Tab-separated table of C-alpha atoms in Angstrom:
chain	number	residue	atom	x	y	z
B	780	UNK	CA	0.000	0.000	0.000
B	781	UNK	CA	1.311	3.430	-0.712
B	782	UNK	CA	1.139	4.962	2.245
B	783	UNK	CA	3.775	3.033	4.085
B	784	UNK	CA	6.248	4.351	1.780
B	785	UNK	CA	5.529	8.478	2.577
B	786	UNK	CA	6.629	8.793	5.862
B	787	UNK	CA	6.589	11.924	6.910
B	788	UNK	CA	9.517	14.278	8.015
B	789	UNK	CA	8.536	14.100	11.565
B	790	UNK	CA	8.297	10.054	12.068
B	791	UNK	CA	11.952	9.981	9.518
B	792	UNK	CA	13.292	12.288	12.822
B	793	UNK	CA	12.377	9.545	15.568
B	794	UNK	CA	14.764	6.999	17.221
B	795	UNK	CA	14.347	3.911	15.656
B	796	UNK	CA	11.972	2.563	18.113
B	797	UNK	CA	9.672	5.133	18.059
B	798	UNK	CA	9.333	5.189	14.612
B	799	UNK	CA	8.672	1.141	14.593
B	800	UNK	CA	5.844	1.952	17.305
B	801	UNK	CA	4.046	4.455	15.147
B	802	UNK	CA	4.607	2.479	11.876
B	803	UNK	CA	2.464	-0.347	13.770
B	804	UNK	CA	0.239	1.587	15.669
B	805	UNK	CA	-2.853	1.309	12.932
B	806	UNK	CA	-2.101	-2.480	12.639
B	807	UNK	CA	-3.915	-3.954	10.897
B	808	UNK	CA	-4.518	-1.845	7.765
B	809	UNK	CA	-5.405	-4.925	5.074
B	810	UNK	CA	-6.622	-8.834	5.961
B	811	UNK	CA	-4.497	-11.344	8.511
B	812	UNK	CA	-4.191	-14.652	7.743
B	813	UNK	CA	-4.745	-17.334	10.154
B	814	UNK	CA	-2.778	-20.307	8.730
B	815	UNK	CA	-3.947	-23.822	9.433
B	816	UNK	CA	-1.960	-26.925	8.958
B	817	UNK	CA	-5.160	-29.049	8.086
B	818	UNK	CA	-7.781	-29.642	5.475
B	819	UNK	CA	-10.889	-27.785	5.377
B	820	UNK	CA	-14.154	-29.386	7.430
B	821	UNK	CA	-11.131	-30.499	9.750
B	822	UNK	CA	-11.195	-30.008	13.202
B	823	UNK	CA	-8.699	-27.470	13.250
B	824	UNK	CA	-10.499	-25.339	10.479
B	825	UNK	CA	-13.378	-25.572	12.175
B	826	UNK	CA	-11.708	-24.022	15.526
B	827	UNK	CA	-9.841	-21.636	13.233
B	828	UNK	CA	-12.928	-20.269	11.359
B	829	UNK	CA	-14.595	-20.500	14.470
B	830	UNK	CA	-12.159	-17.597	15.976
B	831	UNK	CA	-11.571	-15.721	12.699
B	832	UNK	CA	-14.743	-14.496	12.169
B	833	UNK	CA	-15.185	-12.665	15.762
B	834	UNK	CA	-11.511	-11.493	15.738
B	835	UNK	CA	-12.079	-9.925	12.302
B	836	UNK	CA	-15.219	-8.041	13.889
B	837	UNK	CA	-12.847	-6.179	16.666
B	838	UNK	CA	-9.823	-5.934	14.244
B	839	UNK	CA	-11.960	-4.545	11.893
B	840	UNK	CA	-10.650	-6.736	9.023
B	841	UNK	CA	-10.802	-9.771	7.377
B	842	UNK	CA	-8.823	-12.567	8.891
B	843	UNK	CA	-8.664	-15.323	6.501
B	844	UNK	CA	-8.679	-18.895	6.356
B	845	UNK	CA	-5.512	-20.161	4.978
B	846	UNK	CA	-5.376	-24.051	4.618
B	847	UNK	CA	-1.917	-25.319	4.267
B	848	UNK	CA	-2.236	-29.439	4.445
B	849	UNK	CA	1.019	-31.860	4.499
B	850	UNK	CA	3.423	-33.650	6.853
B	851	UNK	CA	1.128	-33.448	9.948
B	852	UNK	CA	0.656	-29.872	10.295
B	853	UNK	CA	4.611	-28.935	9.631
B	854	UNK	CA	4.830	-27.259	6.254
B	855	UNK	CA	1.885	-24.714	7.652
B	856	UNK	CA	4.558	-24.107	10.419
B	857	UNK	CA	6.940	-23.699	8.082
B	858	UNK	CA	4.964	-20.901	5.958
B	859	UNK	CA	4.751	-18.380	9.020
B	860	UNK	CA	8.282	-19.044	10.520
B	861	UNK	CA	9.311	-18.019	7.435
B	862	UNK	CA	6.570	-15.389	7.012
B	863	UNK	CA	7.470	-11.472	6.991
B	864	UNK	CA	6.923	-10.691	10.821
B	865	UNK	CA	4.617	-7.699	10.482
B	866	UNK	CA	1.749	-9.367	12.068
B	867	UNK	CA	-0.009	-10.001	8.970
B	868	UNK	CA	0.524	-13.863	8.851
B	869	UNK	CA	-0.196	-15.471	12.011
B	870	UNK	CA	-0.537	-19.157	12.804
B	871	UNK	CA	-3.311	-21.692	14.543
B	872	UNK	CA	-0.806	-24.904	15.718
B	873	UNK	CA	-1.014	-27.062	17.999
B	874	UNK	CA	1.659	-28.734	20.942
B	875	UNK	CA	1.817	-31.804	17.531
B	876	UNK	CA	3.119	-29.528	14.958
B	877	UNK	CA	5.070	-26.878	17.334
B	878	UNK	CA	6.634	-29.254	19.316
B	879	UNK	CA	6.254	-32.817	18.663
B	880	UNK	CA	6.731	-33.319	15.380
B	881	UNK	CA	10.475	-31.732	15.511
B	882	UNK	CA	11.403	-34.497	18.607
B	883	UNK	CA	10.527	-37.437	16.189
B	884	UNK	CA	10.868	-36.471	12.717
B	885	UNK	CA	14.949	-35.244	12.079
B	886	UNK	CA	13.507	-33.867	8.621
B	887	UNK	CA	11.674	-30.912	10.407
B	888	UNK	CA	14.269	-27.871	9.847
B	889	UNK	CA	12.298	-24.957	11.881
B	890	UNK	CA	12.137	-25.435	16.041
B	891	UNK	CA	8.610	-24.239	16.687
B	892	UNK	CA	9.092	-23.332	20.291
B	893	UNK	CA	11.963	-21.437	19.427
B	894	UNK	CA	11.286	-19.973	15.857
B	895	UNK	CA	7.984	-18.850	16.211
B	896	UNK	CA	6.217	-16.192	18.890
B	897	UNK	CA	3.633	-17.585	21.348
B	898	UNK	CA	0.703	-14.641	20.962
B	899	UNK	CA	-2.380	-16.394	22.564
B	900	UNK	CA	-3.086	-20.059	24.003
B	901	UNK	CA	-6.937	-20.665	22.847
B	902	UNK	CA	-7.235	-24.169	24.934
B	903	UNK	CA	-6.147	-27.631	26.245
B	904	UNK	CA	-8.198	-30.560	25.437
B	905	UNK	CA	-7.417	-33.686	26.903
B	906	UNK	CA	-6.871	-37.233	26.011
B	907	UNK	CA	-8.836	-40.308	26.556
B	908	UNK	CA	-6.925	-43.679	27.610
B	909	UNK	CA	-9.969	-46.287	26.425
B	910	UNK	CA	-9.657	-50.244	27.300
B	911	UNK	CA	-11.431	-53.040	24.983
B	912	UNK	CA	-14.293	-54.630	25.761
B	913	UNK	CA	-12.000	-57.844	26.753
B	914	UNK	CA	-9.375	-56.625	28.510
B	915	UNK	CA	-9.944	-57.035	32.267
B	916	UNK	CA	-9.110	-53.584	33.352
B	917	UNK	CA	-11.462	-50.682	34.010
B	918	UNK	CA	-9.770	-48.723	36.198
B	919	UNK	CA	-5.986	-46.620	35.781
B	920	UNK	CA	-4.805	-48.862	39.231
B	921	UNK	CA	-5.828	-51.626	37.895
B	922	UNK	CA	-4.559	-51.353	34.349
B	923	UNK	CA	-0.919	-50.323	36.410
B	924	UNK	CA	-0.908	-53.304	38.217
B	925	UNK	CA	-1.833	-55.713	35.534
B	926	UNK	CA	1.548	-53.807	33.866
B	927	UNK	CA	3.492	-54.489	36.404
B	928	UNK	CA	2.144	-58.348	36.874
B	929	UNK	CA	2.630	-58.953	33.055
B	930	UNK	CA	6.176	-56.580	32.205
B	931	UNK	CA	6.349	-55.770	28.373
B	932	UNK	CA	2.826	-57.697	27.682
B	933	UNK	CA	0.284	-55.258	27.767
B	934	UNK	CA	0.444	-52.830	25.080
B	935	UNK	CA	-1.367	-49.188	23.983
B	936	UNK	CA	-2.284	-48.101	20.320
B	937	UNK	CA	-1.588	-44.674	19.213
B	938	UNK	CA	-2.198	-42.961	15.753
B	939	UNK	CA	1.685	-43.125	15.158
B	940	UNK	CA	5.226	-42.697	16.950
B	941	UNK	CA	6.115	-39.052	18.097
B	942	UNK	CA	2.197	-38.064	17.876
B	943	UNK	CA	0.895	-36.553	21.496
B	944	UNK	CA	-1.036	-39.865	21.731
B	945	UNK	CA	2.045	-42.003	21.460
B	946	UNK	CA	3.900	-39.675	24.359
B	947	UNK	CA	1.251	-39.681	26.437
B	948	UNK	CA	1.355	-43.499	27.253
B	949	UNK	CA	5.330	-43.303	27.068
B	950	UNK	CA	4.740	-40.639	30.457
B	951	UNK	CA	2.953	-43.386	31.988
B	952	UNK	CA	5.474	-45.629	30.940
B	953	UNK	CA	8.176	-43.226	32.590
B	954	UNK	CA	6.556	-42.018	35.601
B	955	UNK	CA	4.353	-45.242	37.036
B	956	UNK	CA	7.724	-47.547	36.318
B	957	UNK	CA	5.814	-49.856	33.357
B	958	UNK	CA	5.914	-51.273	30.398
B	959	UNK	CA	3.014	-50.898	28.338
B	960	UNK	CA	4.454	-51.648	24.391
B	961	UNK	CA	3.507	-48.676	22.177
B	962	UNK	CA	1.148	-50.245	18.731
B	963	UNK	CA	1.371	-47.218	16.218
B	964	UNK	CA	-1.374	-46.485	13.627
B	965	UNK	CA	-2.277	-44.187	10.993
B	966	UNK	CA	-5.707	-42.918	12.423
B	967	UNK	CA	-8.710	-43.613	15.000
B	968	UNK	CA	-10.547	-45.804	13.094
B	969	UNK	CA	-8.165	-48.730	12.854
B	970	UNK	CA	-7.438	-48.345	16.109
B	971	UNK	CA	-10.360	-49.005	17.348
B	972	UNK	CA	-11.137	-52.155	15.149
B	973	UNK	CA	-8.209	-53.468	16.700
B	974	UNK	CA	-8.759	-52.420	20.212
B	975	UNK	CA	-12.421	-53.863	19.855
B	976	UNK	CA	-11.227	-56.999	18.121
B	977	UNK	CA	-9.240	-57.725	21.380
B	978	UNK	CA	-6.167	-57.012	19.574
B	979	UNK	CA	-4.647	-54.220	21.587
B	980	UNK	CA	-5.078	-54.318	25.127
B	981	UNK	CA	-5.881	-49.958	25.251
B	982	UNK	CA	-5.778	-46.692	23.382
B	983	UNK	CA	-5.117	-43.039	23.203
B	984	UNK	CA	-7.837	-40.934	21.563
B	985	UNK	CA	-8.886	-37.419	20.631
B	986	UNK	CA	-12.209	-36.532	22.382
B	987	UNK	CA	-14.469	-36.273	19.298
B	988	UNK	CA	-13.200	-39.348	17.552
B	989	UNK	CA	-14.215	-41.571	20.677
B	990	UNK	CA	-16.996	-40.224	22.439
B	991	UNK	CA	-19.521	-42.273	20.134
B	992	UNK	CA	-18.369	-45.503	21.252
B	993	UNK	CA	-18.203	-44.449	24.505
B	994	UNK	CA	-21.749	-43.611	24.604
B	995	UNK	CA	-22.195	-47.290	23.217
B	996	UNK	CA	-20.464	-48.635	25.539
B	997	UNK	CA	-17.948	-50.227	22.990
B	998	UNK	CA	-15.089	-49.678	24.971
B	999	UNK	CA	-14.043	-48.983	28.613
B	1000	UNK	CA	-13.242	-45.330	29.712
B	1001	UNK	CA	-9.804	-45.746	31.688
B	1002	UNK	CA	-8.716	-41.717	32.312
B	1003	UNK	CA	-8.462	-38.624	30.932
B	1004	UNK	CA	-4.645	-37.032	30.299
B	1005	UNK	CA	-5.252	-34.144	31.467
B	1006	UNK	CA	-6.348	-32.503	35.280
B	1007	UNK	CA	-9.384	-30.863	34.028
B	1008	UNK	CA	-12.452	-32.368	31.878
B	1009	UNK	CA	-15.453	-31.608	30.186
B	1010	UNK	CA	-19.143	-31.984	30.396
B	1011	UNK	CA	-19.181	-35.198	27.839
B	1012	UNK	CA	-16.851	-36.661	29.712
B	1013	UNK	CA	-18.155	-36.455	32.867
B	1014	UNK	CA	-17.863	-39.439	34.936
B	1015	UNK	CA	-14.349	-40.306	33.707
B	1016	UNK	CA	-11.686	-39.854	35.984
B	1017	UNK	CA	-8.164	-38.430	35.353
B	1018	UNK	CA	-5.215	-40.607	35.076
B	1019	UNK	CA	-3.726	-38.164	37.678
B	1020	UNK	CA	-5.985	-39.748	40.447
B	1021	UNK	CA	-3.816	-42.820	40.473
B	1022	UNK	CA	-1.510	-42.666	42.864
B	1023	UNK	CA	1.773	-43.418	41.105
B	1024	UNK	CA	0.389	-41.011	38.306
B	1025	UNK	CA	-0.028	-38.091	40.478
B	1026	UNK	CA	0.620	-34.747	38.944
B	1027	UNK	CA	0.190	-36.736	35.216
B	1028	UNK	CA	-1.154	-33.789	33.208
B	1029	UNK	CA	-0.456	-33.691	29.255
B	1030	UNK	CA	-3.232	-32.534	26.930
B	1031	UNK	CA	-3.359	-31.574	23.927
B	1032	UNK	CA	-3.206	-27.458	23.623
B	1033	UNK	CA	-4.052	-25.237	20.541
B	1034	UNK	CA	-2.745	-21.423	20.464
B	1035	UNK	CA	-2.035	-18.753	18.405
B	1036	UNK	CA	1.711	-17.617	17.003
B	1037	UNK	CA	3.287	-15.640	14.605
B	1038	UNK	CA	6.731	-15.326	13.148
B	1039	UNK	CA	9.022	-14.759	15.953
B	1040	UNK	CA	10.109	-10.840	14.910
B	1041	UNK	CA	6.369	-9.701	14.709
B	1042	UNK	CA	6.937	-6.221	17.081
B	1043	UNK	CA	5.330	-6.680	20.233
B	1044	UNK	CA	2.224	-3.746	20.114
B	1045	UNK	CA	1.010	-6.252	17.554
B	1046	UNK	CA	1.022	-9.232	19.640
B	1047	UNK	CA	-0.380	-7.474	22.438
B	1048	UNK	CA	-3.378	-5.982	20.378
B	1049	UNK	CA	-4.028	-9.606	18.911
B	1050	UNK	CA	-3.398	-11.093	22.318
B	1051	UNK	CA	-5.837	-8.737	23.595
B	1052	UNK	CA	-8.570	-9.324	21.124
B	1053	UNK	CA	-8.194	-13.281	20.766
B	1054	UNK	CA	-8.732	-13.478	25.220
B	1055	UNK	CA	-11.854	-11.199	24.331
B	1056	UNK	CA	-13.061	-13.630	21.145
B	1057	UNK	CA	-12.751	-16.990	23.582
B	1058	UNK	CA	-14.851	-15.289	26.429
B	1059	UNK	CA	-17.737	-14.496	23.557
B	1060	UNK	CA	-20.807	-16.679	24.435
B	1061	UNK	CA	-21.122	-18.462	20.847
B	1062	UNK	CA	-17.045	-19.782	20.930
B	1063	UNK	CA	-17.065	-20.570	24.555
B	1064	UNK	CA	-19.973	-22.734	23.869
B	1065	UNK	CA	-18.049	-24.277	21.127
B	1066	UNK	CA	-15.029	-25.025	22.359
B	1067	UNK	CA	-17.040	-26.357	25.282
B	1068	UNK	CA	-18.469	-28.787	23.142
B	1069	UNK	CA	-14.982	-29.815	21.884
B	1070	UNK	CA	-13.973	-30.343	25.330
B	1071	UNK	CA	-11.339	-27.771	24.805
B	1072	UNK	CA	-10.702	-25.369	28.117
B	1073	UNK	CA	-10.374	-22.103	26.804
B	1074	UNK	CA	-7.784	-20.361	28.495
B	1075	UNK	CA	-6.618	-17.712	26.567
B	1076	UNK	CA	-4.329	-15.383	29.372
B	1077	UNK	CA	-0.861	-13.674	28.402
B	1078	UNK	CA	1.960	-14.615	25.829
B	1079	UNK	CA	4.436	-15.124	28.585
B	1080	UNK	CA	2.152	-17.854	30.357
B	1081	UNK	CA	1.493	-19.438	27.234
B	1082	UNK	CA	5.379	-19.591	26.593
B	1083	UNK	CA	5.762	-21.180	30.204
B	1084	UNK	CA	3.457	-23.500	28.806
B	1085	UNK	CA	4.887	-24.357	25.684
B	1086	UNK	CA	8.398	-24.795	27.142
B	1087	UNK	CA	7.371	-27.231	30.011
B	1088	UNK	CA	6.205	-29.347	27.204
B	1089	UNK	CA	9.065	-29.204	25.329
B	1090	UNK	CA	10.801	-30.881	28.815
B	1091	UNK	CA	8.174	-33.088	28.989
B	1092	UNK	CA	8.830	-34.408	25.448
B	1093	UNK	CA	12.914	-34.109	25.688
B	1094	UNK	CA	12.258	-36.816	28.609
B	1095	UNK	CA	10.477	-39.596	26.427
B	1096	UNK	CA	12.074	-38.901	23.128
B	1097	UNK	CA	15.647	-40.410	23.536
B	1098	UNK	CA	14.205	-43.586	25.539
B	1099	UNK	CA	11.374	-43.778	22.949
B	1100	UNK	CA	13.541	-43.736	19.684
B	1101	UNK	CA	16.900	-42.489	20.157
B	1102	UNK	CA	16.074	-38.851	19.339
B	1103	UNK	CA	18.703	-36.364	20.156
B	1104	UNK	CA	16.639	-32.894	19.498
């Protein structure tokens, strides 16, 4: 746009960090767009058009859509690391594609916690550790001790190595002393065919994908991964309330980021209008629905966040494969 090239005589005259204050201090002048590492009709782009429409209300323009599929969310991260850091480009990523996928997967070149700028967390939404209709345990105690009475013979199923589902039951592994065998998959569906077949002894699952056959009562409920639940899973404990699981809490969290340069009057105005979008009545009931906690709160406790992960994950990944990131 023209205008940011006639800068007046008086804003040429500034220091340098005046000048880059006033320069953003009308941000946003054209569209943002909200990059999503998913299909559309996903449940990422559903969250993500799900914020974009109130945020472009109070920014007073358009925040668009941009679906950037491939490689399990990573080339999306890619785009924005590598985006100009004016605000303009921001990203909707989750703990996967931010953190994971970088721990397990050497052909990842950018280090989301490092290379990109925590702006908002939206929410956490937890796991669900299911059993099959014929294995014997229904509680977390009792699935611990039946580890512990049969070492290396009980196993979990997971929709692939280095996904949050897979390093969730490796933390159980780690912290209650087992030996549950990790069964990787490509997806939910053919998990659950096994785990109902009586092939796999239990399973890690995104809310959505296995609240149905919960409902039908087509598989056993074990625990939650994180502290805090949901109405739809009400009933179902945490894994935390074991005792050799105590202070177990790893879900799955979604937030907003943007190149790591963007100037920080533009994170705080997005930061600021994002914690107002997620206390709106229509996306709180939504994410509520989703079984995602909406947090939102301040970039540095989302960065806290973000890097106690990143520990968590360091801790699992060498044992797990021999990963050195």
């Amino acid at each position: 746009m023209a205008q940011t090239f006639h800068l007046s005589k008086t804003l040429l005259s500034l220091p340098l960090a005046g000048a880059c204050l006033l320069a953003h201090a009308a941000w946003p002048e054209r569209p943002v767009t909200m990059v999503v590492g998913f299909t559309a009709g996903g449940s990422a782009d559903i969250l993500a058009r799900t914020i974009a429409e109130p945020l472009a209300r109070r920014l007073g323009v358009p925040v668009i859509v941009d679906n950037v599929a491939g490689a399990g969310g990573s080339i999306a991260a890619q785009k924005v690391v590598r985006a100009r850091p004016d605000g303009y480009t921001i990203f909707l990523g989750s703990s996967s594609e931010v953190i994971l996928s970088r721990h397990f997967n050497n052909a990842i070149a950018y280090d989301g916690a490092r290379d990109l700028r925590a702006v908002t967390l939206v929410g956490v939404m937890p796991m669900v550790l299911v059993a099959g209709p014929r294995t014997p345990a229904t509680t977390v105690d009792a699935m611990l001790a039946r580890a512990r009475s049969h070492p290396g013979q009980e196993n979990y199923a997971s929709s692939g190595t280095g996904t949050a589902l897979h390093i969730a039951g490796a933390l159980i592994n780690q912290q209650a002393h087992v030996s549950l065998q990790h069964v990787p998959y490509k997806g939910a569906v053919p998990m659950l065919t096994d785990i109902v077949g009586g092939n796999v002894d239990y399973g890690f699952f995104m809310v959505p994908s296995i609240l149905g056959y919960l409902k039908e009562g087509k598989v056993k409920p074990i625990g939650t991964t994180s502290r805090t639940s949901c109405a739809v899973l009400a009933g179902v404990p945490a894994l935390s309330s074991a005792k050799a699981l105590a202070g177990y809490d790893f879900g799955i969290w979604t937030g907003i980021f943007a190149p790591k340069a963007v100037p920080d009057a533009v994170v705080a105005r997005l930061n600021q209008e994002i914690n107002a979008v997620l206390h709106e009545s229509p996306v709180a009931d939504k994410l509520d629905q989703a079984c995602i906690e909406h947090a939102g709160g301040t970039p540095a406790e989302f960065e806290r966040l973000i890097q106690a992960d990143v520990q968590k994950v360091r801790q699992v990944a060498r044992p797990e494969i021999g990963a050195v990131r």
